mmCIF file of C-alpha atoms in Angstrom:
data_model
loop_
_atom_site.group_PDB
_atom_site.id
_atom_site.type_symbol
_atom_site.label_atom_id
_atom_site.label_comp_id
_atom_site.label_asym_id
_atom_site.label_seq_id
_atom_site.Cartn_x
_atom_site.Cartn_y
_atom_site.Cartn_z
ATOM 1 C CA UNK A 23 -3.822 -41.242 -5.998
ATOM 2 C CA UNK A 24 -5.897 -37.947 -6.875
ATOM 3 C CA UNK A 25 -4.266 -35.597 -9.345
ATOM 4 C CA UNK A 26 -4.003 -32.338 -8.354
ATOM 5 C CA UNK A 27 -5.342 -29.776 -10.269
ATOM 6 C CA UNK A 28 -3.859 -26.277 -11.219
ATOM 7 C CA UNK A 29 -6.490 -24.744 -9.182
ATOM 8 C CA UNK A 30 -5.788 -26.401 -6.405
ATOM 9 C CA UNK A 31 -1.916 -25.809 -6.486
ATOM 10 C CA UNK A 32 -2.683 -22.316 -6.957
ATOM 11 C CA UNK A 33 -4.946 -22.576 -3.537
ATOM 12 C CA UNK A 34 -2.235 -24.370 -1.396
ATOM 13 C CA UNK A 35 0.349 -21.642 -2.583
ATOM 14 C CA UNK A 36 -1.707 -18.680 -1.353
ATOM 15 C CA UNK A 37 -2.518 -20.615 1.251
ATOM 16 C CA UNK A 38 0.938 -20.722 2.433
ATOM 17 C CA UNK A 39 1.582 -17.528 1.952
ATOM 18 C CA UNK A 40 -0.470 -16.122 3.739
ATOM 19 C CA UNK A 41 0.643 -19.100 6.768
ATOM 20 C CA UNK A 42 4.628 -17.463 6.599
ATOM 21 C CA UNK A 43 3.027 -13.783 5.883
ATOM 22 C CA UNK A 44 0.239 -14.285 9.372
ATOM 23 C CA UNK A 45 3.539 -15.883 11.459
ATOM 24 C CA UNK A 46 5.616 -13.081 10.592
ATOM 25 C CA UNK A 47 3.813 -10.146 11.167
ATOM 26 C CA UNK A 48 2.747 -11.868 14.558
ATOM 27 C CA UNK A 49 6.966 -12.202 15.531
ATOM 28 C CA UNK A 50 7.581 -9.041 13.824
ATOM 29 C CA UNK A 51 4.773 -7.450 16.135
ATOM 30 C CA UNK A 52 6.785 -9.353 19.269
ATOM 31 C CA UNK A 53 10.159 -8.946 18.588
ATOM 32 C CA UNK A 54 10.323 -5.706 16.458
ATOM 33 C CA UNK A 55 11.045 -6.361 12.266
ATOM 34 C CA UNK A 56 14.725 -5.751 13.303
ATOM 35 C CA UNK A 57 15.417 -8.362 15.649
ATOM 36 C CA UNK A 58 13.242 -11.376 13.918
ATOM 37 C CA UNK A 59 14.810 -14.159 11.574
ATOM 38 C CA UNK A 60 13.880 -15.456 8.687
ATOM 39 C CA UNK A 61 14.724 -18.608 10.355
ATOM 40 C CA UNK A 62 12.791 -17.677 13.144
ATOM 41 C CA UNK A 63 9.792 -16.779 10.732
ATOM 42 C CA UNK A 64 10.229 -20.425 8.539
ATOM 43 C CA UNK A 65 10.204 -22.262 12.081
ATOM 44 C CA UNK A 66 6.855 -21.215 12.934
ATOM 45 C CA UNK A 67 5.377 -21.392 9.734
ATOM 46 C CA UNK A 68 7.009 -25.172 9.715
ATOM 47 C CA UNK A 69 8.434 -24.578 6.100
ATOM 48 C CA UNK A 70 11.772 -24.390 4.962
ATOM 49 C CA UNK A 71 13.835 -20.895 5.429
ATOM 50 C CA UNK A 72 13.923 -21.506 1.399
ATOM 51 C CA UNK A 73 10.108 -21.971 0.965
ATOM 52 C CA UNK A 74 9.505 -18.530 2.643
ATOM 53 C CA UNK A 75 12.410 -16.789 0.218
ATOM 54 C CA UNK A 76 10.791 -18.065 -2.649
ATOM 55 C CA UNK A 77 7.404 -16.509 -1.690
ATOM 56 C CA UNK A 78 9.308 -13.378 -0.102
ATOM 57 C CA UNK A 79 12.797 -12.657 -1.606
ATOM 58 C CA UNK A 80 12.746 -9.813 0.378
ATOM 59 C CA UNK A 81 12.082 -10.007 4.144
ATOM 60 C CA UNK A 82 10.308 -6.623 3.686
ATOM 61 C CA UNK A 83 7.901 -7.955 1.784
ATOM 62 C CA UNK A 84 6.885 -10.040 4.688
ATOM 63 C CA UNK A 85 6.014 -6.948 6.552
ATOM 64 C CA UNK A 86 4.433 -5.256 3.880
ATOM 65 C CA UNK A 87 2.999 -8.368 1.555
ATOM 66 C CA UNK A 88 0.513 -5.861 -0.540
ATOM 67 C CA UNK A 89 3.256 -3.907 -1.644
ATOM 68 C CA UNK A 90 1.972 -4.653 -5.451
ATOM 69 C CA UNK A 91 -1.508 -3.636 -4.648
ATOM 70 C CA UNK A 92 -0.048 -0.445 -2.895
ATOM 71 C CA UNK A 93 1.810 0.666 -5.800
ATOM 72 C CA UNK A 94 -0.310 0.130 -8.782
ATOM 73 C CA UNK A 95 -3.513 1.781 -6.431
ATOM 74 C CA UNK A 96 -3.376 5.030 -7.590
ATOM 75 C CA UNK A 97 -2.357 4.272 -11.280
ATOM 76 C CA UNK A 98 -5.270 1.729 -11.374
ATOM 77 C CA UNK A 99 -7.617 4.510 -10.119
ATOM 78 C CA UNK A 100 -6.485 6.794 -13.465
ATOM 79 C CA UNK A 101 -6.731 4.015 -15.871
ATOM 80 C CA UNK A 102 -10.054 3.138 -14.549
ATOM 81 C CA UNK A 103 -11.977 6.083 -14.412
ATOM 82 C CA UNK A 104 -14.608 7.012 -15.769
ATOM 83 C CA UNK A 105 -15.410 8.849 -19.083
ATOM 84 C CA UNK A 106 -14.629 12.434 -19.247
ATOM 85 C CA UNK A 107 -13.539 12.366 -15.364
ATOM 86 C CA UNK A 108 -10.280 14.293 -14.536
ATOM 87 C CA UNK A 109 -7.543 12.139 -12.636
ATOM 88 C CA UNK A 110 -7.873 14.358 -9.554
ATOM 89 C CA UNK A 111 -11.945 13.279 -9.338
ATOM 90 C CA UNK A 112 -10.924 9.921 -9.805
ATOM 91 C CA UNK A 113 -8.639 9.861 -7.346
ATOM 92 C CA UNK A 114 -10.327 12.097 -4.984
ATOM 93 C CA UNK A 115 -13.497 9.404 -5.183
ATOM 94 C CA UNK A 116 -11.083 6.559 -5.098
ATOM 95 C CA UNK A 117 -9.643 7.677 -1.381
ATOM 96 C CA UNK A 118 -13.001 8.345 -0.046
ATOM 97 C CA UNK A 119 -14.369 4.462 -1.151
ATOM 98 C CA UNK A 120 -11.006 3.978 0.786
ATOM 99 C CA UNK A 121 -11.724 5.924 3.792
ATOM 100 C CA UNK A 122 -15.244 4.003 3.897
ATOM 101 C CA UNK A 123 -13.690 0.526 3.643
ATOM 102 C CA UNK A 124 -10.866 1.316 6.256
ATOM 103 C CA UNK A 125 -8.754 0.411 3.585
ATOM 104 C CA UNK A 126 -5.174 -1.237 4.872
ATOM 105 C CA UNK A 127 -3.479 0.287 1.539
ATOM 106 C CA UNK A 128 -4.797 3.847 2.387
ATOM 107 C CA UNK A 129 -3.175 3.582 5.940
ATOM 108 C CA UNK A 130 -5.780 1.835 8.122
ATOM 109 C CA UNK A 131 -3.033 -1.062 9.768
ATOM 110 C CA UNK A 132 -3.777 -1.046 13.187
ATOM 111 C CA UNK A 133 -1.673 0.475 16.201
ATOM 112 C CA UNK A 134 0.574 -2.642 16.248
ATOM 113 C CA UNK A 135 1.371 -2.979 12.552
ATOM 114 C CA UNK A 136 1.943 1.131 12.468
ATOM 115 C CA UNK A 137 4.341 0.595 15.619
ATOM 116 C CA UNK A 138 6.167 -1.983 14.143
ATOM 117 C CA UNK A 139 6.804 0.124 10.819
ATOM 118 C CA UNK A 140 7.542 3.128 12.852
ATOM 119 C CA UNK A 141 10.017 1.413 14.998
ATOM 120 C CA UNK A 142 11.953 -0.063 12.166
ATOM 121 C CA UNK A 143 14.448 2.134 10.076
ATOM 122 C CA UNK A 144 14.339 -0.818 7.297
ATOM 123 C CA UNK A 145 10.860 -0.509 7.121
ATOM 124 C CA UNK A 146 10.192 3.110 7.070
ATOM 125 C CA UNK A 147 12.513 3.447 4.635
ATOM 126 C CA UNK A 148 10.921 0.809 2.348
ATOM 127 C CA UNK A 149 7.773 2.490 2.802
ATOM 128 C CA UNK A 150 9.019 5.637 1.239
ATOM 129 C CA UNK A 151 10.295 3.523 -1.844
ATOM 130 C CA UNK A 152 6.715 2.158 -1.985
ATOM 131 C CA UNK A 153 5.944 5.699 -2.198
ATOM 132 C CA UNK A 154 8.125 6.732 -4.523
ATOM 133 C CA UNK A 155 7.466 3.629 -6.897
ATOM 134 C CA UNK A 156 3.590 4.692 -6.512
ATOM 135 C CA UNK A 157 4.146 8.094 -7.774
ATOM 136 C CA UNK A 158 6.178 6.756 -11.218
ATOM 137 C CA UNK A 159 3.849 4.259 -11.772
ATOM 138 C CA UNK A 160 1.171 6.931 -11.637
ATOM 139 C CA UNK A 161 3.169 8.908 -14.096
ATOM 140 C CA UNK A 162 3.279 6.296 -16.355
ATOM 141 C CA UNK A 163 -0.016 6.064 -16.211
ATOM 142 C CA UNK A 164 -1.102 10.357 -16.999
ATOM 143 C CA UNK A 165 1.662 9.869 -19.745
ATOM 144 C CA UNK A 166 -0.259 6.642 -21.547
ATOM 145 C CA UNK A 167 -3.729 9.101 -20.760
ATOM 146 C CA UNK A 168 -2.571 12.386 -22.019
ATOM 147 C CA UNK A 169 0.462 11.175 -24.787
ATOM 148 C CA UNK A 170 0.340 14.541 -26.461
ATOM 149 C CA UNK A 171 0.237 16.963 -23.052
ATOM 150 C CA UNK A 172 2.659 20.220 -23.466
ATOM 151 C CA UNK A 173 4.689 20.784 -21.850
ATOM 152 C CA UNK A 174 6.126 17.232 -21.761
ATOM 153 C CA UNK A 175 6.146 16.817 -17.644
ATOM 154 C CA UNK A 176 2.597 17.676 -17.154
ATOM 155 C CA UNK A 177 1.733 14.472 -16.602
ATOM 156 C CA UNK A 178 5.276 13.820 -14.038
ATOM 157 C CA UNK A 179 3.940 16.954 -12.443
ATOM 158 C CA UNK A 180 0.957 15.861 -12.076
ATOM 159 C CA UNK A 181 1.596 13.070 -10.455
ATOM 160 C CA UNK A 182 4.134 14.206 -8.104
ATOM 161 C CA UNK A 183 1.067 16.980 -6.904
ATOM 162 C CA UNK A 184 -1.230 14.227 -6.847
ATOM 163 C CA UNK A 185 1.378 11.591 -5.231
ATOM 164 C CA UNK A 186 2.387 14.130 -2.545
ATOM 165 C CA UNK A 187 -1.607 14.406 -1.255
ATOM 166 C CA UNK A 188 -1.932 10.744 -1.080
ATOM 167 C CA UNK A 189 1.620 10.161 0.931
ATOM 168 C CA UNK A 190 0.519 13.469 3.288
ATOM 169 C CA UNK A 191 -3.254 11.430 4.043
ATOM 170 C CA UNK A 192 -1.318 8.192 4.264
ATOM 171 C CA UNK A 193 0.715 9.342 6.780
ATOM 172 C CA UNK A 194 -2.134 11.226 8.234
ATOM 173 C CA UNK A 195 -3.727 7.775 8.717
ATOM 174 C CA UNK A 196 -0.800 6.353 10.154
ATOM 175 C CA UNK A 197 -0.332 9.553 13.414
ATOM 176 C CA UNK A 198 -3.856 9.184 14.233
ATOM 177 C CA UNK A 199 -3.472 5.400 14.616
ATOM 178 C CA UNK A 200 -0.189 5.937 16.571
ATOM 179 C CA UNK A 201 -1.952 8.322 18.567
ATOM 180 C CA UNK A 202 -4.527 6.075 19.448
ATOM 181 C CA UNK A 203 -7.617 7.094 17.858
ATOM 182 C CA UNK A 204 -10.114 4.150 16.630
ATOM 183 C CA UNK A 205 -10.628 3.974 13.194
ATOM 184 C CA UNK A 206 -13.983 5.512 12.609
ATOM 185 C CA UNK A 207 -12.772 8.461 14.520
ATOM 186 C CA UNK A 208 -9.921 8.726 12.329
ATOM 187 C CA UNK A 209 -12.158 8.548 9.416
ATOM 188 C CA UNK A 210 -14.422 10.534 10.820
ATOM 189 C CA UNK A 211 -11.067 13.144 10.878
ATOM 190 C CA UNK A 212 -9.286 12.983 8.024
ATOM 191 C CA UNK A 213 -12.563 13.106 5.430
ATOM 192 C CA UNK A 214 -13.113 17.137 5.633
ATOM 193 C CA UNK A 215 -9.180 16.883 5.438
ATOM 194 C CA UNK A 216 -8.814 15.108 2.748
ATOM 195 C CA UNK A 217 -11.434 17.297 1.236
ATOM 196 C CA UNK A 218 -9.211 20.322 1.756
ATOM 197 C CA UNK A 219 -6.050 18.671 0.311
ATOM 198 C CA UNK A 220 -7.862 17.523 -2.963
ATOM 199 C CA UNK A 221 -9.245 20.952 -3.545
ATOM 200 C CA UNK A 222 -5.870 22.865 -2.508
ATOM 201 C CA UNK A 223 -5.334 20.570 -5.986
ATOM 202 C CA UNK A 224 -7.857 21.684 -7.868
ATOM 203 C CA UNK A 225 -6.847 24.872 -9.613
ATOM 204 C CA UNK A 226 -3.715 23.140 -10.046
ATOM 205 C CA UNK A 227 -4.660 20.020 -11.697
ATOM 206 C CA UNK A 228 -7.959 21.299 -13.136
ATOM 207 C CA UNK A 229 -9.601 18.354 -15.297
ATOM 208 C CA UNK A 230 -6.332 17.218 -16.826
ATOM 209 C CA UNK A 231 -6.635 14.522 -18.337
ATOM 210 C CA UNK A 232 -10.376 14.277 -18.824
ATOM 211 C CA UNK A 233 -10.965 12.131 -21.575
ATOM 212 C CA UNK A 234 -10.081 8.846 -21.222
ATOM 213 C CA UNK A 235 -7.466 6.938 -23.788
#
């Protein structure tokens, strides 16, 4: 009998994962979020209905299973940046790589995953917490980057200026798809858009914080 390594443990749990994630977005797609069991979900993933709440303790979270990604995104962009660039640049450059990739986490779902979040009040609703836990993680963030700022909620302020833009192209994202519009079109739409919401920033925000920690 082979011994199984930690690697390959780790493999067969994302790989299951993403087996219950794939069924339930397809039966959430079908059914509406609303309407759709976990039961239902474990039965065609062929697990148990406690193997999916161990990966998913919340059956949110099998709608929206980059949740971590989307929450630490902007925060990750500050932290990252580079030398002597403001958070705004950062950011600013960090949404445009976005728009390029078609990036899920900056909106680009498809018309059946933004229909299935629109059509669920659980859903939307969770999506505003994601935005909301976005915004204080990017706070967190400006504070560790600028520890000394006066007054002391620059850096909140900041990030609620900054957190607003990103939630307004988000949702941006999200009509257009609704609407119907293919996504280089929608790219092609929101870029000068974006362009004008960043700069409506800049006298605002300025360079703050420029220097890295």
């Amino acid at each position: 009998m082979g011994i199984e390594t930690p690697g390959l443990r780790e493999s067969k749990k994302q790989e299951t994962r993403q087996l219950i994630s794939d069924h339930a977005t397809r039966l959430f797609i079908e059914q509406g979020f609303e309407q759709t069991t976990i039961a239902e979900i474990a039965a065609a993933a062929r697990v148990a209905k406690k193997t999916v709440t161990n990966y998913f303790p919340r059956k949110e979270d099998l709608a929206l299973d980059h949740h971590e990604e989307f929450t630490a995104s902007l925060a990750r962009a500050v932290t990252g940046r580079a030398d002597g660039e403001s958070a705004l640049a950062a950011l600013r450059r960090e949404f445009g790589t976005a728009l390029e990739r078609r990036d899920p986490v900056a909106g680009f779902a498809g018309p059946e995953f933004a229909r299935m979040i629109a059509d669920s009040p659980t859903l939307t609703a969770r999506l505003r917490d994601l935005h909301d836990q976005r915004e204080e993680a990017l706070a967190a963030a400006l504070a560790d980057a600028a520890p000394d700022a006066s007054p002391a909620i620059a850096p909140r302020a900041a990030a609620a200026l900054l957190a607003a833009a990103q939630r307004l192209l988000f949702q941006r994202i999200q009509e257009l798809t609704l609407a119907g519009h293919p996504n280089d079109r929608i790219a092609a739409t929101v870029a000068p858009e974006a362009a004008h919401v960043f700069g409506l920033l800049a006298d605002c925000l300025g360079d703050f914080p420029a220097a890295t920690a």
